[in-house]
PDB file of C-alpha atoms in Angstrom:
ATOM      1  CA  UNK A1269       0.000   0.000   0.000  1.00 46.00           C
ATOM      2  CA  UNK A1270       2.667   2.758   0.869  1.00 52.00           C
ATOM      3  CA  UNK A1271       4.969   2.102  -2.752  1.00 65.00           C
ATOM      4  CA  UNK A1272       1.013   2.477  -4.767  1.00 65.00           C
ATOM      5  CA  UNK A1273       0.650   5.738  -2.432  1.00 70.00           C
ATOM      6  CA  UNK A1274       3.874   6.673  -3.288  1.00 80.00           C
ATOM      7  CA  UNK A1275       3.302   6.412  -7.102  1.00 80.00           C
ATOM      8  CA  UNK A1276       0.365   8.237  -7.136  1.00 78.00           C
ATOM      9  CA  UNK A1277       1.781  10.915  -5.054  1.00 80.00           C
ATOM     10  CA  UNK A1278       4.462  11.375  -7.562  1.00 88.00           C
ATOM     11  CA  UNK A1279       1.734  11.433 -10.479  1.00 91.00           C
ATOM     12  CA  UNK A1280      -0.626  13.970  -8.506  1.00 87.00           C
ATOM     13  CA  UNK A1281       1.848  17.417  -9.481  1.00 89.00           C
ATOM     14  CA  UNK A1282       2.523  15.990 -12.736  1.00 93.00           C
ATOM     15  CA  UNK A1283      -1.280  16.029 -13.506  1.00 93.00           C
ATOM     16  CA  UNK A1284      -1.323  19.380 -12.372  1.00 91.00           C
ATOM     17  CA  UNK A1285       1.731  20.256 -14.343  1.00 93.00           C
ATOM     18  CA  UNK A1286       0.589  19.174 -17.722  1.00 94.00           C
ATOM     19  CA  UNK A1287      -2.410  20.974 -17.028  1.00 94.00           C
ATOM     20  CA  UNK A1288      -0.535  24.548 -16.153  1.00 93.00           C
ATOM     21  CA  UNK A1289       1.759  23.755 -19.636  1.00 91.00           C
ATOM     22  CA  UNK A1290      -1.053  23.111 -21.934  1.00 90.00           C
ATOM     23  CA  UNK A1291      -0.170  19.638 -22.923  1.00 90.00           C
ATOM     24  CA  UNK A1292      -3.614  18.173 -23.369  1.00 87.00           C
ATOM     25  CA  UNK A1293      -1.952  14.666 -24.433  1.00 89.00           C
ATOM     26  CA  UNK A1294       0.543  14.316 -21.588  1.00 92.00           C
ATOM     27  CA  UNK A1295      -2.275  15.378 -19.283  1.00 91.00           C
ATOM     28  CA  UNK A1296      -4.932  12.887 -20.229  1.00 92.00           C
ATOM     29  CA  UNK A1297      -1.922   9.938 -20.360  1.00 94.00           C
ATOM     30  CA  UNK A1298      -1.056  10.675 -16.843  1.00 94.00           C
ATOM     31  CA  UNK A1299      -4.303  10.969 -15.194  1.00 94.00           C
ATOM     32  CA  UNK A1300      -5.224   7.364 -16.871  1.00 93.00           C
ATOM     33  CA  UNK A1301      -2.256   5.873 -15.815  1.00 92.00           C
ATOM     34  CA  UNK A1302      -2.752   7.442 -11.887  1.00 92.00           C
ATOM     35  CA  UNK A1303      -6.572   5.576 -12.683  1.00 91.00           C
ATOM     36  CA  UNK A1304      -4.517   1.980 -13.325  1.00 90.00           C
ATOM     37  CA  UNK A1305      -2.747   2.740 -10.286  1.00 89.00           C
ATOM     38  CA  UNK A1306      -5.551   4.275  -8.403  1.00 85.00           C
ATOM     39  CA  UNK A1307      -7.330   0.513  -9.080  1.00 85.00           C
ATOM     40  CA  UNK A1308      -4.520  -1.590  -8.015  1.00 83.00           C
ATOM     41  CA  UNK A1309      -4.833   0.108  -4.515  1.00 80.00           C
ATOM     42  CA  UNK A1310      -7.449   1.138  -4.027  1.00 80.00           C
ATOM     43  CA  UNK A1311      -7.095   5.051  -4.208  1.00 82.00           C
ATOM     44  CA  UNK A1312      -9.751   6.643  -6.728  1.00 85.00           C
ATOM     45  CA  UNK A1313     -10.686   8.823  -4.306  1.00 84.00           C
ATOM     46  CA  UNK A1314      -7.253  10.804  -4.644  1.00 84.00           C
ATOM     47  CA  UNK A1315      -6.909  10.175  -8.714  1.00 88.00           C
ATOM     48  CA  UNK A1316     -10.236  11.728  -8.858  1.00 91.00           C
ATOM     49  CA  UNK A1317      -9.538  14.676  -6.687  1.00 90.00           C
ATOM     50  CA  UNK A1318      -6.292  15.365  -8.924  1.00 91.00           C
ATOM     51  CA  UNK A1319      -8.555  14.744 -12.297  1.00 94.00           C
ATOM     52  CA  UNK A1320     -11.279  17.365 -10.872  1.00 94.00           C
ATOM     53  CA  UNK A1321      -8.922  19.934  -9.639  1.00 94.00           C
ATOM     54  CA  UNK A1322      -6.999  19.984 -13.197  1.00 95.00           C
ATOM     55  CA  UNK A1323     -10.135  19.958 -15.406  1.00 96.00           C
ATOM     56  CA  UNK A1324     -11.604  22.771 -13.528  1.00 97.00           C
ATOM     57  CA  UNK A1325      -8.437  24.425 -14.055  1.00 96.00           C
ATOM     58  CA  UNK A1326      -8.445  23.365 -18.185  1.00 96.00           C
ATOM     59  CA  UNK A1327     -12.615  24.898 -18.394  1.00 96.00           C
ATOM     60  CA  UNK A1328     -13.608  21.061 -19.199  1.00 96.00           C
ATOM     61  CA  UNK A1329     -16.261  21.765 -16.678  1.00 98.00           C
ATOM     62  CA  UNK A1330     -17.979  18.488 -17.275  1.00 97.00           C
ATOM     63  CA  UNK A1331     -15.570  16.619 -16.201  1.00 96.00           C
ATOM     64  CA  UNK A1332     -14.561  18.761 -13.388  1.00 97.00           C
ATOM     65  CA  UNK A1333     -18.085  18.335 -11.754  1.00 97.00           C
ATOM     66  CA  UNK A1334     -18.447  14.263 -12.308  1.00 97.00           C
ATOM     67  CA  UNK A1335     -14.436  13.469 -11.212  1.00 95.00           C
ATOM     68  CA  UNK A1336     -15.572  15.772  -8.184  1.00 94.00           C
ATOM     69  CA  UNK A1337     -18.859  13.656  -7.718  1.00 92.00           C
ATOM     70  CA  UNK A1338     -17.440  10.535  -7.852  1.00 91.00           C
ATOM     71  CA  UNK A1339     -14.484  11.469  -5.746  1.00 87.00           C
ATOM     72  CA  UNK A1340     -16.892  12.522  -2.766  1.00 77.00           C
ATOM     73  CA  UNK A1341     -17.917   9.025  -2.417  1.00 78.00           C
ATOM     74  CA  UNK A1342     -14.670   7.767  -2.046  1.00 73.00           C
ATOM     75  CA  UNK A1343     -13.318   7.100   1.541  1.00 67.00           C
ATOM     76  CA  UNK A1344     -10.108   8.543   0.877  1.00 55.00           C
ATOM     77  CA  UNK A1345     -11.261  11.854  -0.286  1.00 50.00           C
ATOM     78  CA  UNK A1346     -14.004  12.152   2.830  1.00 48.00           C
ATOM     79  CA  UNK A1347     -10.679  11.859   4.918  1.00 44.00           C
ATOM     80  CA  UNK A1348      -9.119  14.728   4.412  1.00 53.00           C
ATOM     81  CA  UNK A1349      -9.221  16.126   0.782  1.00 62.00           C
ATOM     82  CA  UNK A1350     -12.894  17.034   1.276  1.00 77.00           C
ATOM     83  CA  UNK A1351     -12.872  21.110   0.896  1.00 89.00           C
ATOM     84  CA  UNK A1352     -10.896  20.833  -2.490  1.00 90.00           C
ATOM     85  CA  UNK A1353     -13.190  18.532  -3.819  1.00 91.00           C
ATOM     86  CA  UNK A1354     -16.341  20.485  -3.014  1.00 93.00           C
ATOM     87  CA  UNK A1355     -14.307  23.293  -4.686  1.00 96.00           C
ATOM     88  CA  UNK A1356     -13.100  21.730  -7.924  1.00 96.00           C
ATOM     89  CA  UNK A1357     -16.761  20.541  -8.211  1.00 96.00           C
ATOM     90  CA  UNK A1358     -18.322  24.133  -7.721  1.00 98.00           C
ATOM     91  CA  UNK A1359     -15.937  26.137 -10.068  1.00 98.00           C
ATOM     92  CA  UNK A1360     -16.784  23.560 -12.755  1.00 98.00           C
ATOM     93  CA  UNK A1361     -20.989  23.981 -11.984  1.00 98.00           C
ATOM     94  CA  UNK A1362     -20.118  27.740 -12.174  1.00 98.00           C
ATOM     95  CA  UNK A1363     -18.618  27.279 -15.822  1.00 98.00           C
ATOM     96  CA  UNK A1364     -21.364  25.265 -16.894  1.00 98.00           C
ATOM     97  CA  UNK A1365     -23.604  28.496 -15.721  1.00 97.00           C
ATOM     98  CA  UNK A1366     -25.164  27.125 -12.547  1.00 98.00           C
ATOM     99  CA  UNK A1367     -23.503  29.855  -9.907  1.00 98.00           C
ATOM    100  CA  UNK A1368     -26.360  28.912  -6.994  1.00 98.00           C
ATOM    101  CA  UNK A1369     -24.895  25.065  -7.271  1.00 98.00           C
ATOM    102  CA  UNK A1370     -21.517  26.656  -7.341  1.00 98.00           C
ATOM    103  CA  UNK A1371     -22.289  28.308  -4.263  1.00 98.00           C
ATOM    104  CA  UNK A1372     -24.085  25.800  -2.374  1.00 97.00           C
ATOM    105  CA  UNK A1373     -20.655  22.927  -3.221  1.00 96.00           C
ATOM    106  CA  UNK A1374     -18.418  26.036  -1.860  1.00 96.00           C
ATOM    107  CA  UNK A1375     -20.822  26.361   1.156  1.00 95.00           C
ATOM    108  CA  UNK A1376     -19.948  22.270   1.745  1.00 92.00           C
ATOM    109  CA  UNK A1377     -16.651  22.746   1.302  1.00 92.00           C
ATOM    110  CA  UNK A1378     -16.511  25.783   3.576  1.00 92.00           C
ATOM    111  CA  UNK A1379     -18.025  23.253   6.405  1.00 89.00           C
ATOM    112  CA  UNK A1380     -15.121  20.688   6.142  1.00 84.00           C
ATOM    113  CA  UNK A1381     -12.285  20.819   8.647  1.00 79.00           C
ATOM    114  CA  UNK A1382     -10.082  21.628   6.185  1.00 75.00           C
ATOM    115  CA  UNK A1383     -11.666  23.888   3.996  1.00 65.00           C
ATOM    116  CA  UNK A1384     -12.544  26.718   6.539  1.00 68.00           C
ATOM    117  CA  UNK A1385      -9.324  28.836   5.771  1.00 78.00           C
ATOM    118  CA  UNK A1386      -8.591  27.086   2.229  1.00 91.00           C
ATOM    119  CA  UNK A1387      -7.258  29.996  -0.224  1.00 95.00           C
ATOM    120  CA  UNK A1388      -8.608  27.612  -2.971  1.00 96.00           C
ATOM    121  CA  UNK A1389     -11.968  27.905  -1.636  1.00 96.00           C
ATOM    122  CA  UNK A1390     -11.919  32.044  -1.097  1.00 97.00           C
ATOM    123  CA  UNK A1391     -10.081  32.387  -4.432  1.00 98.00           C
ATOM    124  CA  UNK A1392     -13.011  30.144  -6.239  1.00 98.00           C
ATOM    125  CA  UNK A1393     -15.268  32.123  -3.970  1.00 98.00           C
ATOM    126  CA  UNK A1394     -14.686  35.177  -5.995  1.00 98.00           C
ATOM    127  CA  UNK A1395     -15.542  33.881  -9.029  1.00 98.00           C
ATOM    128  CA  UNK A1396     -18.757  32.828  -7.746  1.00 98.00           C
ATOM    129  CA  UNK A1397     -19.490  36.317  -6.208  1.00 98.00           C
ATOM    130  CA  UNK A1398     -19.312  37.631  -9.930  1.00 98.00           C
ATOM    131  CA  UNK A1399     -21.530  34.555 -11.281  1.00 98.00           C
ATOM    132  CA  UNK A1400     -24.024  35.683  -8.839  1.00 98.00           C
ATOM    133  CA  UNK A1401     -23.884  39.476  -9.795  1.00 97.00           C
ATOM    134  CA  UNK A1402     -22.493  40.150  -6.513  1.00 98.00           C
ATOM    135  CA  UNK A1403     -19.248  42.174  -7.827  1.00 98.00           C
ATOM    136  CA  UNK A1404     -18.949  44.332  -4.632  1.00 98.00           C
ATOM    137  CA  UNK A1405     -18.745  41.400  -2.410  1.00 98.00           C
ATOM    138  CA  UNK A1406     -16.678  39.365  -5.356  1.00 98.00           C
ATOM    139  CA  UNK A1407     -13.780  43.020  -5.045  1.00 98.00           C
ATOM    140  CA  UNK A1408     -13.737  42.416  -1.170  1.00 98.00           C
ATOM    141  CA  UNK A1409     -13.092  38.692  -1.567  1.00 98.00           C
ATOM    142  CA  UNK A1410     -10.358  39.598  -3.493  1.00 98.00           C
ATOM    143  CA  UNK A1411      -8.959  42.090  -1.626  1.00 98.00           C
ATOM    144  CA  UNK A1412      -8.772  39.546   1.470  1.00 97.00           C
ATOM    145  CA  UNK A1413      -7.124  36.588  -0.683  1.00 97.00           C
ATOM    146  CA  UNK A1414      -4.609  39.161  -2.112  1.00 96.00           C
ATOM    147  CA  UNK A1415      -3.235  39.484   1.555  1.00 95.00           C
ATOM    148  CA  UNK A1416      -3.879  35.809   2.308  1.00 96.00           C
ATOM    149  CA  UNK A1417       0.219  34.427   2.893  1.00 94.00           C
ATOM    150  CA  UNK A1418      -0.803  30.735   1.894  1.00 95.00           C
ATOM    151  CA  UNK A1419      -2.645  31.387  -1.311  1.00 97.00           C
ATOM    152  CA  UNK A1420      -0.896  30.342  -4.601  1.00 96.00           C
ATOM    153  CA  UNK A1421      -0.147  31.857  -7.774  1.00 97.00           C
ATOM    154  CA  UNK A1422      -3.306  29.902  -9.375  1.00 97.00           C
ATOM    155  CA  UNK A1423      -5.603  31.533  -6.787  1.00 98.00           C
ATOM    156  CA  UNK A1424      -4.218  34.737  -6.956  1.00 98.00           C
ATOM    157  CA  UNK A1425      -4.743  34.810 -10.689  1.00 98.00           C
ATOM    158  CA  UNK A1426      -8.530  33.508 -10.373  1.00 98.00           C
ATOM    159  CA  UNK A1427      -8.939  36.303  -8.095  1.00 98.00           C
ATOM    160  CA  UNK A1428      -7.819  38.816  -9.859  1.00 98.00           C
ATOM    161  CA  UNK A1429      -9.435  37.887 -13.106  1.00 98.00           C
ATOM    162  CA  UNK A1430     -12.993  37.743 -10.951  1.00 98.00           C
ATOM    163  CA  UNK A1431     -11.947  41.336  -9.697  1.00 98.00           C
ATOM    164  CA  UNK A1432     -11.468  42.058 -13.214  1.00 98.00           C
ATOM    165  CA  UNK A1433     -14.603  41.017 -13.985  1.00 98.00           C
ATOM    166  CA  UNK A1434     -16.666  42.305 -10.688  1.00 98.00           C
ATOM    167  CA  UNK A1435     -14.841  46.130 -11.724  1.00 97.00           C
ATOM    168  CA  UNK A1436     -15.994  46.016 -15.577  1.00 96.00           C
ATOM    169  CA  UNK A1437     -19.584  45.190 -14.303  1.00 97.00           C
ATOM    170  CA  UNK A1438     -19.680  48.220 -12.116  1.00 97.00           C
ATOM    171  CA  UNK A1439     -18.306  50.213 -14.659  1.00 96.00           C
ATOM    172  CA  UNK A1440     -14.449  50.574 -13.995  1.00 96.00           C
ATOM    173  CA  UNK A1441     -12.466  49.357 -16.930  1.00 94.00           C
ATOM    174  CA  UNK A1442      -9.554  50.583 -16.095  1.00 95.00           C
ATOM    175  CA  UNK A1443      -9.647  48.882 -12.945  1.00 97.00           C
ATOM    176  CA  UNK A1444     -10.463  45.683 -14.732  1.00 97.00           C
ATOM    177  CA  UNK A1445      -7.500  45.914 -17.426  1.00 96.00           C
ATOM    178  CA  UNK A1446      -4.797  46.747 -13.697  1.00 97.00           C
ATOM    179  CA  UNK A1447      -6.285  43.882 -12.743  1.00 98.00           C
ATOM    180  CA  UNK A1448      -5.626  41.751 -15.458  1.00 97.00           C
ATOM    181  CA  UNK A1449      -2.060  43.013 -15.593  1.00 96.00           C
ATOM    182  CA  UNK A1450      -1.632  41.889 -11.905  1.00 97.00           C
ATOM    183  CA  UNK A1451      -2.921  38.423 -12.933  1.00 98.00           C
ATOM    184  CA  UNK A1452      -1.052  38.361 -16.144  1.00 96.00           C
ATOM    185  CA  UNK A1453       2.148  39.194 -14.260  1.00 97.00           C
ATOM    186  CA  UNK A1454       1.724  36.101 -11.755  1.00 97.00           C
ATOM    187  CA  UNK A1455       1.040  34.002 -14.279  1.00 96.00           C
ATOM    188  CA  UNK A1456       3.864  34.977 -16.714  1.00 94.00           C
ATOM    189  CA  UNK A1457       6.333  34.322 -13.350  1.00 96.00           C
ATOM    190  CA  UNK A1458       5.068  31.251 -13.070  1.00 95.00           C
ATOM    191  CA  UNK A1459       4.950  29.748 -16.614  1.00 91.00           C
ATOM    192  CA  UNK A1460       1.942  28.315 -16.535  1.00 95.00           C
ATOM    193  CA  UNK A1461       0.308  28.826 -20.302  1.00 93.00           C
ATOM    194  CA  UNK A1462      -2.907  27.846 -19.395  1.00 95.00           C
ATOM    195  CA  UNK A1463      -3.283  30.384 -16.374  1.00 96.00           C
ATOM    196  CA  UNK A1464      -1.926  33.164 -18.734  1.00 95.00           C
ATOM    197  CA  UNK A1465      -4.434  32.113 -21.474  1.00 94.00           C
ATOM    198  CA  UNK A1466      -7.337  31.911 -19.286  1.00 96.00           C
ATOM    199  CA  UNK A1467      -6.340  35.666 -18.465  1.00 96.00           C
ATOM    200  CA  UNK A1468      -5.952  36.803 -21.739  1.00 94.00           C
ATOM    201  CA  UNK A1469      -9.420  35.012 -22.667  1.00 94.00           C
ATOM    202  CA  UNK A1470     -10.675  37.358 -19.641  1.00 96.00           C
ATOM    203  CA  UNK A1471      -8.938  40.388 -21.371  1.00 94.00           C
ATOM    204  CA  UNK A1472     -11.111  39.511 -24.573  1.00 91.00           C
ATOM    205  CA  UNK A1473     -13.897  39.853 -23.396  1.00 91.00           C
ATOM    206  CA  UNK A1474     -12.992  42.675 -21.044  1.00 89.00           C
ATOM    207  CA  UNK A1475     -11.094  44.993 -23.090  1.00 86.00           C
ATOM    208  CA  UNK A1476     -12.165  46.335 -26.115  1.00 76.00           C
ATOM    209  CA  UNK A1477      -8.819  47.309 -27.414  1.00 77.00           C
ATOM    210  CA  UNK A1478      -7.279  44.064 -26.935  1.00 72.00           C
ATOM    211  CA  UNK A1479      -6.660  42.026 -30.447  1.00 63.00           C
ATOM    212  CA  UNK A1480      -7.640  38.894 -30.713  1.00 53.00           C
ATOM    213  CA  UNK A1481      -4.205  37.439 -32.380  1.00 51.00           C
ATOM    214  CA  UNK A1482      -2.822  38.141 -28.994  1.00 55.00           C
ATOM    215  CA  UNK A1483      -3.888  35.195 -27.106  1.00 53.00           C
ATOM    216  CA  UNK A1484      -2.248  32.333 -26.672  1.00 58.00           C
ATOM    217  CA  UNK A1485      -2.843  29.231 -29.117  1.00 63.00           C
ATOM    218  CA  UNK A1486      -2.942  26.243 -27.079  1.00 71.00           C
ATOM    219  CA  UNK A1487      -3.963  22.453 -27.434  1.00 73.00           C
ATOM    220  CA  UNK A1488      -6.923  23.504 -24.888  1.00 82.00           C
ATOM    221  CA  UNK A1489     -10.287  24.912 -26.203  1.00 85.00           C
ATOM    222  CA  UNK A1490     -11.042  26.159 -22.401  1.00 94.00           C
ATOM    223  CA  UNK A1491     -14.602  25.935 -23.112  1.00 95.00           C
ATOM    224  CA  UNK A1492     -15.925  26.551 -19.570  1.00 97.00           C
ATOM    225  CA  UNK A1493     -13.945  29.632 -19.153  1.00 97.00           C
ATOM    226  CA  UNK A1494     -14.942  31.069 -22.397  1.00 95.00           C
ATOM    227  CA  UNK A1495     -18.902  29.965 -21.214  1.00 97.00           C
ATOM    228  CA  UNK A1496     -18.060  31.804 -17.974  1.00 97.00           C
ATOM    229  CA  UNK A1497     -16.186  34.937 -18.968  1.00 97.00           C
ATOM    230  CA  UNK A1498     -19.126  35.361 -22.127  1.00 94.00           C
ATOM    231  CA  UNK A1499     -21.974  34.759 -19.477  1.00 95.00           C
ATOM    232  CA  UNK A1500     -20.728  37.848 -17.003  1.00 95.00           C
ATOM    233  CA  UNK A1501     -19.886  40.237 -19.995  1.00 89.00           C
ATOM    234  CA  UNK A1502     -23.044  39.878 -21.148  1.00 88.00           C
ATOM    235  CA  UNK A1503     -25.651  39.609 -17.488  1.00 88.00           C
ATOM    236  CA  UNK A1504     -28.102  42.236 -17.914  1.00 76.00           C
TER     237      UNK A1504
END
């Protein structure tokens, strides 16, 4: 049992990895392989967290809500993964347009041990704030995560793109576009393509200057984002 933990722990950051660089292939040979292993011992309930964590973060929505579903019933996952489960699950309901489901998973999640100071969680929460039309509360979110020591780079760029998108709502587009630079600066430190293009997809839609051939062409259509960031530019 510890050598098949071991394995999949080594497999978890590389499905996360392949995910940040783009490589839709690599991705999808890794998380089936972590599935073979996740068999053998008995541990679907942390393949499935990793698959629903990175498909949330790719916009394949779909899959981001069922690998987030099935991983809930898994006894591994109730142990102590639960939060980022209940996460994973509601950013991919809130790309597939349902932001009252995404709120109600991120509501779960915020009653699990572990999720009650998860930056994940606040960072997502954001996001949700502006799905709701609540882009006041969605700023102060974001304000509070951008001082938050344990958050990462990913949820200080999903932050400041749903910042970006609570300030062009209430009519402050040049708040929106410093925003987006913020983001796009993490992001570029970081290397990951996919969190870079997922802010320029934002800047789209956001800025009316921007041109299209600027965004980043990558083996990843990113089709919940796009749903997401084309829903909120156009809520009456």
């Amino acid at each position: 049992m510890g050598d098949g933990f071991g394995e999949l722990l080594s497999l978890a950051p590389l499905v996360r990895a392949t995910a940040a660089l783009g490589r839709s292939s690599a991705h999808q040979r890794t998380v089936e392989e972590m599935h073979l292993l996740g068999d053998t011992y008995q541990m679907q309930g942390l393949v499935l967290l990793a698959e629903a964590a990175s498909a949330a973060q790719l916009g394949e929505s779909d899959r981001a809500v069922r690998a987030s579903d099935l991983a809930g019933s898994q006894p591994q996952t109730r142990v102590g993964f639960t939060s980022e489960v209940w996460v994973a699950r509601a950013l991919g309901l809130l790309q597939l347009g349902r932001p009252d489901d995404a709120r109600a998973s991120l509501d779960h999640a915020a009653s699990t041990p572990d999720g009650v100071s998860s930056p994940y969680l606040s960072a997502v929460r954001v996001l949700v704030e502006v799905g709701l039309g609540r882009y006041e509360e969605a700023l102060e979110r974001s304000v509070a995560l951008s001082a938050d020591l344990q958050a990462s780079y990913l949820d200080h760029v999903y932050a400041g793109v749903g910042a970006a998108l609570a300030h062009v709502r209430l009519g402050s587009p040049r708040a929106a576009i410093h925003a987006l630079d913020r983001a796009d600066a993490i992001a570029v430190r970081t290397g990951d393509v996919v969190a870079k293009a997922v802010v320029a997809l934002a800047r789209s839609v956001i800025d009316t200057e921007w041109e299209a051939g600027q965004a980043l062409d990558l083996d990843v259509p990113l089709h919940g984002w796009r749903r997401l960031f084309d829903t909120v530019a156009h809520a009456s």
